[in-house]
Amino acid sequence: EVQLVESGGGLVQPGRSLRVSCAASGFSFDKYVMHWVRQAPGKGLEWVSGLRATGDSLGYADSVKGRFTVSRDNAKNSLYLQMDSLRPDDTAFYYCARALSGGWGPFLYWGQGALVTVSS
Amino acid sequence: EIVLTQSPGTLSLSPGERATLSCRASQSVSSTYLAWYQQKPGQAPRLLMYDISTRATGIPDRFSGSGSATDFTLTISRLEPEDFAVYYCQQYATSPLTFGGGTKVEI
């Protein structure tokens, strides 16, 4: 069974950093593109970034470019999102998602989400 | 960036009725890479359709997708009580990948 479990969310002050993680199991992690998607409370979905199995980036949303960095450790079956210079509008649930097959998408499997709250 | 505009924002219908949801792209979506997701409160999104018209595993055939280039439609032929939710379209052809703003289907 495919499982994606996010961790590392929490309350953080504006301007500080936080790293959220996604632990994957039930599939060959090193063969799939992985993504981060966020959703502010009561709002829609926003793609944040994606990473090929090789570690090559698919890019970032303009709203996070230069502040967020996605990485993966295939040996640990884990995906990471390093968030720096956090702002209140970064407050959201952060989901990791796995592509259906070998391409960029669509996103077949999702984690349960990690809530990141940016507030003083 | 491909901007996806969904309409209407809210669709008020009754069980048994037909729902037609629209997704319009600011430029052509290449390689038919357009998907639809359903999201219920407190849950992660669920993949419904991909490649415009392919149903994901386990999705009932009352859901269908159509369209091309810049205009796409998700149709629910007869609404069941469990279909009342928010629906998002997504293009995964071009980075940045983008989602539409969502359509809420309510009773």
PDB file of C-alpha atoms in Angstrom:
ATOM      1  CA  GLU A   1       0.000   0.000   0.000  1.00  0.00           C
ATOM      2  CA  VAL A   2       1.344   3.408  -0.991  1.00  0.00           C
ATOM      3  CA  GLN A   3       1.715   5.772   1.947  1.00  0.00           C
ATOM      4  CA  LEU A   4       2.925   9.354   2.139  1.00  0.00           C
ATOM      5  CA  VAL A   5       3.306  10.813   5.604  1.00  0.00           C
ATOM      6  CA  GLU A   6       4.231  14.451   6.114  1.00  0.00           C
ATOM      7  CA  SER A   7       5.839  15.745   9.275  1.00  0.00           C
ATOM      8  CA  GLY A   8       7.533  18.858  10.572  1.00  0.00           C
ATOM      9  CA  GLY A   9       4.659  21.313  10.418  1.00  0.00           C
ATOM     10  CA  GLY A  10       3.974  23.769  13.203  1.00  0.00           C
ATOM     11  CA  LEU A  11       3.903  27.385  14.298  1.00  0.00           C
ATOM     12  CA  VAL A  12       6.791  29.564  13.138  1.00  0.00           C
ATOM     13  CA  GLN A  13       7.445  33.305  13.295  1.00  0.00           C
ATOM     14  CA  PRO A  14       7.628  35.424  10.139  1.00  0.00           C
ATOM     15  CA  GLY A  15      11.113  35.498   8.668  1.00  0.00           C
ATOM     16  CA  ARG A  16      12.113  32.181  10.225  1.00  0.00           C
ATOM     17  CA  SER A  17      12.717  28.799   8.584  1.00  0.00           C
ATOM     18  CA  LEU A  18      11.050  25.402   8.743  1.00  0.00           C
ATOM     19  CA  ARG A  19      11.568  22.073   7.015  1.00  0.00           C
ATOM     20  CA  VAL A  20       8.722  19.691   6.311  1.00  0.00           C
ATOM     21  CA  SER A  21       9.375  16.091   5.398  1.00  0.00           C
ATOM     22  CA  CYS A  22       7.463  13.388   3.561  1.00  0.00           C
ATOM     23  CA  ALA A  23       8.149   9.733   4.305  1.00  0.00           C
ATOM     24  CA  ALA A  24       7.150   7.435   1.458  1.00  0.00           C
ATOM     25  CA  SER A  25       6.491   3.710   1.547  1.00  0.00           C
ATOM     26  CA  GLY A  26       4.845   0.987  -0.503  1.00  0.00           C
ATOM     27  CA  PHE A  27       6.498   1.819  -3.842  1.00  0.00           C
ATOM     28  CA  SER A  28       9.886   2.320  -5.456  1.00  0.00           C
ATOM     29  CA  PHE A  29      10.462   5.905  -4.370  1.00  0.00           C
ATOM     30  CA  ASP A  30      13.501   6.331  -6.611  1.00  0.00           C
ATOM     31  CA  LYS A  31      11.402   5.853  -9.744  1.00  0.00           C
ATOM     32  CA  TYR A  32       8.822   8.614  -9.332  1.00  0.00           C
ATOM     33  CA  VAL A  33       8.474  12.352  -9.621  1.00  0.00           C
ATOM     34  CA  MET A  34       7.381  13.826  -6.308  1.00  0.00           C
ATOM     35  CA  HIS A  35       5.663  17.127  -5.625  1.00  0.00           C
ATOM     36  CA  TRP A  36       4.708  19.569  -2.905  1.00  0.00           C
ATOM     37  CA  VAL A  37       1.251  21.184  -3.079  1.00  0.00           C
ATOM     38  CA  ARG A  38      -0.112  23.634  -0.528  1.00  0.00           C
ATOM     39  CA  GLN A  39      -3.552  24.827   0.451  1.00  0.00           C
ATOM     40  CA  ALA A  40      -4.236  27.822   2.628  1.00  0.00           C
ATOM     41  CA  PRO A  41      -7.173  27.242   5.010  1.00  0.00           C
ATOM     42  CA  GLY A  42     -10.413  27.571   3.065  1.00  0.00           C
ATOM     43  CA  LYS A  43      -8.590  28.263  -0.216  1.00  0.00           C
ATOM     44  CA  GLY A  44      -7.638  26.360  -3.356  1.00  0.00           C
ATOM     45  CA  LEU A  45      -4.692  24.179  -4.280  1.00  0.00           C
ATOM     46  CA  GLU A  46      -1.307  25.637  -5.257  1.00  0.00           C
ATOM     47  CA  TRP A  47       1.542  23.614  -6.700  1.00  0.00           C
ATOM     48  CA  VAL A  48       4.749  24.531  -4.894  1.00  0.00           C
ATOM     49  CA  SER A  49       7.460  22.451  -6.545  1.00  0.00           C
ATOM     50  CA  GLY A  50       8.330  19.075  -7.961  1.00  0.00           C
ATOM     51  CA  LEU A  51      11.415  16.910  -8.201  1.00  0.00           C
ATOM     52  CA  ARG A  52      12.348  14.221 -10.665  1.00  0.00           C
ATOM     53  CA  ALA A  53      13.617  10.874  -9.400  1.00  0.00           C
ATOM     54  CA  THR A  54      17.107  12.029 -10.359  1.00  0.00           C
ATOM     55  CA  GLY A  55      16.817  15.080  -8.135  1.00  0.00           C
ATOM     56  CA  ASP A  56      16.346  17.540 -11.001  1.00  0.00           C
ATOM     57  CA  SER A  57      13.862  20.261 -10.168  1.00  0.00           C
ATOM     58  CA  LEU A  58      10.654  20.885 -12.098  1.00  0.00           C
ATOM     59  CA  GLY A  59      10.759  24.476 -10.888  1.00  0.00           C
ATOM     60  CA  TYR A  60       8.894  26.436  -8.266  1.00  0.00           C
ATOM     61  CA  ALA A  61       5.778  28.530  -8.003  1.00  0.00           C
ATOM     62  CA  ASP A  62       6.604  32.231  -8.325  1.00  0.00           C
ATOM     63  CA  SER A  63       5.239  32.810  -4.818  1.00  0.00           C
ATOM     64  CA  VAL A  64       8.009  30.686  -3.248  1.00  0.00           C
ATOM     65  CA  LYS A  65      10.855  30.999  -5.720  1.00  0.00           C
ATOM     66  CA  GLY A  66      14.124  31.920  -4.014  1.00  0.00           C
ATOM     67  CA  ARG A  67      12.752  31.098  -0.552  1.00  0.00           C
ATOM     68  CA  PHE A  68      11.798  27.408  -0.725  1.00  0.00           C
ATOM     69  CA  THR A  69      14.002  24.470  -1.732  1.00  0.00           C
ATOM     70  CA  VAL A  70      12.811  20.960  -2.455  1.00  0.00           C
ATOM     71  CA  SER A  71      15.110  17.956  -2.103  1.00  0.00           C
ATOM     72  CA  ARG A  72      14.899  14.206  -1.773  1.00  0.00           C
ATOM     73  CA  ASP A  73      16.878  11.341  -0.308  1.00  0.00           C
ATOM     74  CA  ASN A  74      16.121   8.220  -2.309  1.00  0.00           C
ATOM     75  CA  ALA A  75      18.023   6.035   0.182  1.00  0.00           C
ATOM     76  CA  LYS A  76      15.641   7.180   2.928  1.00  0.00           C
ATOM     77  CA  ASN A  77      12.517   7.269   0.729  1.00  0.00           C
ATOM     78  CA  SER A  78      12.001  10.858   1.775  1.00  0.00           C
ATOM     79  CA  LEU A  79      11.066  14.190   0.229  1.00  0.00           C
ATOM     80  CA  TYR A  80      11.808  17.493   1.895  1.00  0.00           C
ATOM     81  CA  LEU A  81      10.724  21.104   1.617  1.00  0.00           C
ATOM     82  CA  GLN A  82      13.022  23.691   3.163  1.00  0.00           C
ATOM     83  CA  MET A  83      11.119  26.921   3.708  1.00  0.00           C
ATOM     84  CA  ASP A  84      13.095  30.082   4.459  1.00  0.00           C
ATOM     85  CA  SER A  85      12.030  33.690   4.993  1.00  0.00           C
ATOM     86  CA  LEU A  86       8.542  32.526   5.820  1.00  0.00           C
ATOM     87  CA  ARG A  87       5.661  34.963   5.511  1.00  0.00           C
ATOM     88  CA  PRO A  88       2.140  34.893   6.961  1.00  0.00           C
ATOM     89  CA  ASP A  89       0.734  34.086   3.509  1.00  0.00           C
ATOM     90  CA  ASP A  90       2.753  30.857   3.530  1.00  0.00           C
ATOM     91  CA  THR A  91       0.321  29.554   6.159  1.00  0.00           C
ATOM     92  CA  ALA A  92      -1.178  26.411   4.644  1.00  0.00           C
ATOM     93  CA  PHE A  93      -1.468  22.677   4.677  1.00  0.00           C
ATOM     94  CA  TYR A  94       1.510  21.272   2.795  1.00  0.00           C
ATOM     95  CA  TYR A  95       0.836  18.027   0.942  1.00  0.00           C
ATOM     96  CA  CYS A  96       3.354  15.774  -0.722  1.00  0.00           C
ATOM     97  CA  ALA A  97       2.086  13.929  -3.750  1.00  0.00           C
ATOM     98  CA  ARG A  98       3.313  11.236  -6.094  1.00  0.00           C
ATOM     99  CA  ALA A  99       2.806  11.209  -9.832  1.00  0.00           C
ATOM    100  CA  LEU A 100       0.677   8.444 -11.360  1.00  0.00           C
ATOM    101  CA  SER A 101       3.481   6.960 -13.405  1.00  0.00           C
ATOM    102  CA  GLY A 102       6.773   8.033 -14.894  1.00  0.00           C
ATOM    103  CA  GLY A 103       5.757  11.529 -15.888  1.00  0.00           C
ATOM    104  CA  TRP A 104       5.255  14.770 -14.007  1.00  0.00           C
ATOM    105  CA  GLY A 105       1.647  14.015 -13.200  1.00  0.00           C
ATOM    106  CA  PRO A 106      -1.164  13.625 -12.506  1.00  0.00           C
ATOM    107  CA  PHE A 107      -1.005  13.245  -8.745  1.00  0.00           C
ATOM    108  CA  LEU A 108      -2.429   9.869  -7.794  1.00  0.00           C
ATOM    109  CA  TYR A 109      -1.256   9.600  -4.192  1.00  0.00           C
ATOM    110  CA  TRP A 110      -1.352  12.321  -1.558  1.00  0.00           C
ATOM    111  CA  GLY A 111      -0.289  12.562   2.042  1.00  0.00           C
ATOM    112  CA  GLN A 112      -2.592  13.800   4.770  1.00  0.00           C
ATOM    113  CA  GLY A 113      -0.888  17.204   4.861  1.00  0.00           C
ATOM    114  CA  ALA A 114       1.230  19.096   7.382  1.00  0.00           C
ATOM    115  CA  LEU A 115      -0.091  22.412   8.703  1.00  0.00           C
ATOM    116  CA  VAL A 116       2.394  25.262   8.704  1.00  0.00           C
ATOM    117  CA  THR A 117       1.276  28.408  10.508  1.00  0.00           C
ATOM    118  CA  VAL A 118       3.362  31.555  10.111  1.00  0.00           C
ATOM    119  CA  SER A 119       2.476  34.066  12.790  1.00  0.00           C
ATOM    120  CA  SER A 120       4.094  36.181  15.447  1.00  0.00           C
TER     121      SER A 120
ATOM    122  CA  GLU B   1       2.327  30.226 -16.679  1.00  0.00           C
ATOM    123  CA  ILE B   2      -0.902  28.556 -17.755  1.00  0.00           C
ATOM    124  CA  VAL B   3      -3.788  30.061 -15.805  1.00  0.00           C
ATOM    125  CA  LEU B   4      -6.802  27.782 -15.348  1.00  0.00           C
ATOM    126  CA  THR B   5     -10.168  29.436 -14.757  1.00  0.00           C
ATOM    127  CA  GLN B   6     -12.978  27.268 -13.428  1.00  0.00           C
ATOM    128  CA  SER B   7     -16.661  28.100 -13.658  1.00  0.00           C
ATOM    129  CA  PRO B   8     -19.027  28.373 -12.042  1.00  0.00           C
ATOM    130  CA  GLY B   9     -17.553  29.004  -8.623  1.00  0.00           C
ATOM    131  CA  THR B  10     -20.482  27.239  -6.996  1.00  0.00           C
ATOM    132  CA  LEU B  11     -23.013  24.851  -8.495  1.00  0.00           C
ATOM    133  CA  SER B  12     -26.213  24.240  -6.518  1.00  0.00           C
ATOM    134  CA  LEU B  13     -27.883  21.005  -7.583  1.00  0.00           C
ATOM    135  CA  SER B  14     -29.897  18.088  -6.229  1.00  0.00           C
ATOM    136  CA  PRO B  15     -29.051  14.386  -6.128  1.00  0.00           C
ATOM    137  CA  GLY B  16     -29.862  12.770  -9.465  1.00  0.00           C
ATOM    138  CA  GLU B  17     -29.173  15.921 -11.459  1.00  0.00           C
ATOM    139  CA  ARG B  18     -26.406  16.401 -14.010  1.00  0.00           C
ATOM    140  CA  ALA B  19     -23.403  18.575 -13.154  1.00  0.00           C
ATOM    141  CA  THR B  20     -21.282  20.287 -15.791  1.00  0.00           C
ATOM    142  CA  LEU B  21     -18.050  21.922 -14.622  1.00  0.00           C
ATOM    143  CA  SER B  22     -15.865  24.058 -16.873  1.00  0.00           C
ATOM    144  CA  CYS B  23     -12.110  24.669 -16.888  1.00  0.00           C
ATOM    145  CA  ARG B  24     -10.619  27.178 -19.309  1.00  0.00           C
ATOM    146  CA  ALA B  25      -6.866  27.534 -19.896  1.00  0.00           C
ATOM    147  CA  SER B  26      -5.086  30.772 -20.791  1.00  0.00           C
ATOM    148  CA  GLN B  27      -3.120  28.872 -23.433  1.00  0.00           C
ATOM    149  CA  SER B  28      -3.311  25.471 -25.025  1.00  0.00           C
ATOM    150  CA  VAL B  29      -2.560  22.537 -22.723  1.00  0.00           C
ATOM    151  CA  SER B  30      -0.193  20.309 -24.634  1.00  0.00           C
ATOM    152  CA  SER B  31      -0.249  16.518 -24.756  1.00  0.00           C
ATOM    153  CA  THR B  32      -3.739  16.297 -23.199  1.00  0.00           C
ATOM    154  CA  TYR B  33      -2.191  16.706 -19.736  1.00  0.00           C
ATOM    155  CA  LEU B  34      -5.315  17.881 -17.929  1.00  0.00           C
ATOM    156  CA  ALA B  35      -6.636  16.268 -14.728  1.00  0.00           C
ATOM    157  CA  TRP B  36      -9.572  16.685 -12.359  1.00  0.00           C
ATOM    158  CA  TYR B  37      -9.563  16.178  -8.583  1.00  0.00           C
ATOM    159  CA  GLN B  38     -12.299  15.960  -5.989  1.00  0.00           C
ATOM    160  CA  GLN B  39     -11.772  17.261  -2.476  1.00  0.00           C
ATOM    161  CA  LYS B  40     -14.023  16.870   0.545  1.00  0.00           C
ATOM    162  CA  PRO B  41     -13.634  18.835   3.802  1.00  0.00           C
ATOM    163  CA  GLY B  42     -10.692  17.695   5.907  1.00  0.00           C
ATOM    164  CA  GLN B  43      -9.391  15.352   3.211  1.00  0.00           C
ATOM    165  CA  ALA B  44      -6.604  15.402   0.668  1.00  0.00           C
ATOM    166  CA  PRO B  45      -7.642  15.741  -2.978  1.00  0.00           C
ATOM    167  CA  ARG B  46      -8.520  12.579  -4.876  1.00  0.00           C
ATOM    168  CA  LEU B  47      -7.639  12.058  -8.513  1.00  0.00           C
ATOM    169  CA  LEU B  48     -10.755  11.578 -10.665  1.00  0.00           C
ATOM    170  CA  MET B  49      -9.708  12.013 -14.287  1.00  0.00           C
ATOM    171  CA  TYR B  50      -6.432  12.419 -16.132  1.00  0.00           C
ATOM    172  CA  ASP B  51      -5.298  12.897 -19.706  1.00  0.00           C
ATOM    173  CA  ILE B  52      -8.602  14.789 -20.108  1.00  0.00           C
ATOM    174  CA  SER B  53     -10.880  11.765 -20.237  1.00  0.00           C
ATOM    175  CA  THR B  54      -9.290   8.759 -18.495  1.00  0.00           C
ATOM    176  CA  ARG B  55     -10.918   7.787 -15.228  1.00  0.00           C
ATOM    177  CA  ALA B  56      -8.582   6.959 -12.366  1.00  0.00           C
ATOM    178  CA  THR B  57      -8.875   3.510 -10.817  1.00  0.00           C
ATOM    179  CA  GLY B  58     -12.101   3.052  -8.877  1.00  0.00           C
ATOM    180  CA  ILE B  59     -13.840   6.167 -10.204  1.00  0.00           C
ATOM    181  CA  PRO B  60     -17.445   5.398 -11.241  1.00  0.00           C
ATOM    182  CA  ASP B  61     -18.493   5.896 -14.827  1.00  0.00           C
ATOM    183  CA  ARG B  62     -20.948   8.666 -13.965  1.00  0.00           C
ATOM    184  CA  PHE B  63     -17.825  10.874 -14.085  1.00  0.00           C
ATOM    185  CA  SER B  64     -16.572  11.826 -17.532  1.00  0.00           C
ATOM    186  CA  GLY B  65     -14.114  14.337 -18.909  1.00  0.00           C
ATOM    187  CA  SER B  66     -13.927  16.009 -22.295  1.00  0.00           C
ATOM    188  CA  GLY B  67     -12.409  18.931 -24.138  1.00  0.00           C
ATOM    189  CA  SER B  68      -9.210  19.950 -25.832  1.00  0.00           C
ATOM    190  CA  ALA B  69      -6.647  22.724 -26.125  1.00  0.00           C
ATOM    191  CA  THR B  70      -8.072  25.425 -23.830  1.00  0.00           C
ATOM    192  CA  ASP B  71     -11.589  24.266 -22.936  1.00  0.00           C
ATOM    193  CA  PHE B  72     -12.304  21.297 -20.720  1.00  0.00           C
ATOM    194  CA  THR B  73     -15.375  19.888 -19.011  1.00  0.00           C
ATOM    195  CA  LEU B  74     -16.018  17.494 -16.155  1.00  0.00           C
ATOM    196  CA  THR B  75     -19.503  15.998 -16.248  1.00  0.00           C
ATOM    197  CA  ILE B  76     -21.200  14.070 -13.472  1.00  0.00           C
ATOM    198  CA  SER B  77     -24.163  12.398 -15.129  1.00  0.00           C
ATOM    199  CA  ARG B  78     -26.294  11.794 -12.035  1.00  0.00           C
ATOM    200  CA  LEU B  79     -25.172  13.282  -8.754  1.00  0.00           C
ATOM    201  CA  GLU B  80     -24.915  10.959  -5.803  1.00  0.00           C
ATOM    202  CA  PRO B  81     -24.873  12.324  -2.224  1.00  0.00           C
ATOM    203  CA  GLU B  82     -21.134  11.582  -1.958  1.00  0.00           C
ATOM    204  CA  ASP B  83     -20.376  13.742  -5.022  1.00  0.00           C
ATOM    205  CA  PHE B  84     -21.027  17.020  -3.224  1.00  0.00           C
ATOM    206  CA  ALA B  85     -17.513  18.404  -2.880  1.00  0.00           C
ATOM    207  CA  VAL B  86     -15.032  20.836  -4.429  1.00  0.00           C
ATOM    208  CA  TYR B  87     -13.540  19.970  -7.834  1.00  0.00           C
ATOM    209  CA  TYR B  88     -10.239  21.239  -9.220  1.00  0.00           C
ATOM    210  CA  CYS B  89      -8.726  20.994 -12.671  1.00  0.00           C
ATOM    211  CA  GLN B  90      -4.959  20.832 -13.120  1.00  0.00           C
ATOM    212  CA  GLN B  91      -2.549  21.009 -16.033  1.00  0.00           C
ATOM    213  CA  TYR B  92       0.659  19.015 -15.727  1.00  0.00           C
ATOM    214  CA  ALA B  93       2.120  19.747 -19.136  1.00  0.00           C
ATOM    215  CA  THR B  94       4.116  22.860 -18.365  1.00  0.00           C
ATOM    216  CA  SER B  95       5.999  24.144 -15.371  1.00  0.00           C
ATOM    217  CA  PRO B  96       4.783  25.709 -13.187  1.00  0.00           C
ATOM    218  CA  LEU B  97       2.064  23.116 -12.881  1.00  0.00           C
ATOM    219  CA  THR B  98      -1.178  24.904 -12.101  1.00  0.00           C
ATOM    220  CA  PHE B  99      -4.592  24.267 -10.602  1.00  0.00           C
ATOM    221  CA  GLY B 100      -7.858  26.019 -11.263  1.00  0.00           C
ATOM    222  CA  GLY B 101      -9.561  27.885  -8.453  1.00  0.00           C
ATOM    223  CA  GLY B 102     -12.141  25.170  -7.887  1.00  0.00           C
ATOM    224  CA  THR B 103     -15.884  24.621  -8.295  1.00  0.00           C
ATOM    225  CA  LYS B 104     -17.955  23.757  -5.263  1.00  0.00           C
ATOM    226  CA  VAL B 105     -20.853  21.420  -5.979  1.00  0.00           C
ATOM    227  CA  GLU B 106     -23.391  21.858  -3.220  1.00  0.00           C
ATOM    228  CA  ILE B 107     -26.884  20.644  -2.492  1.00  0.00           C
TER     229      ILE B 107
END
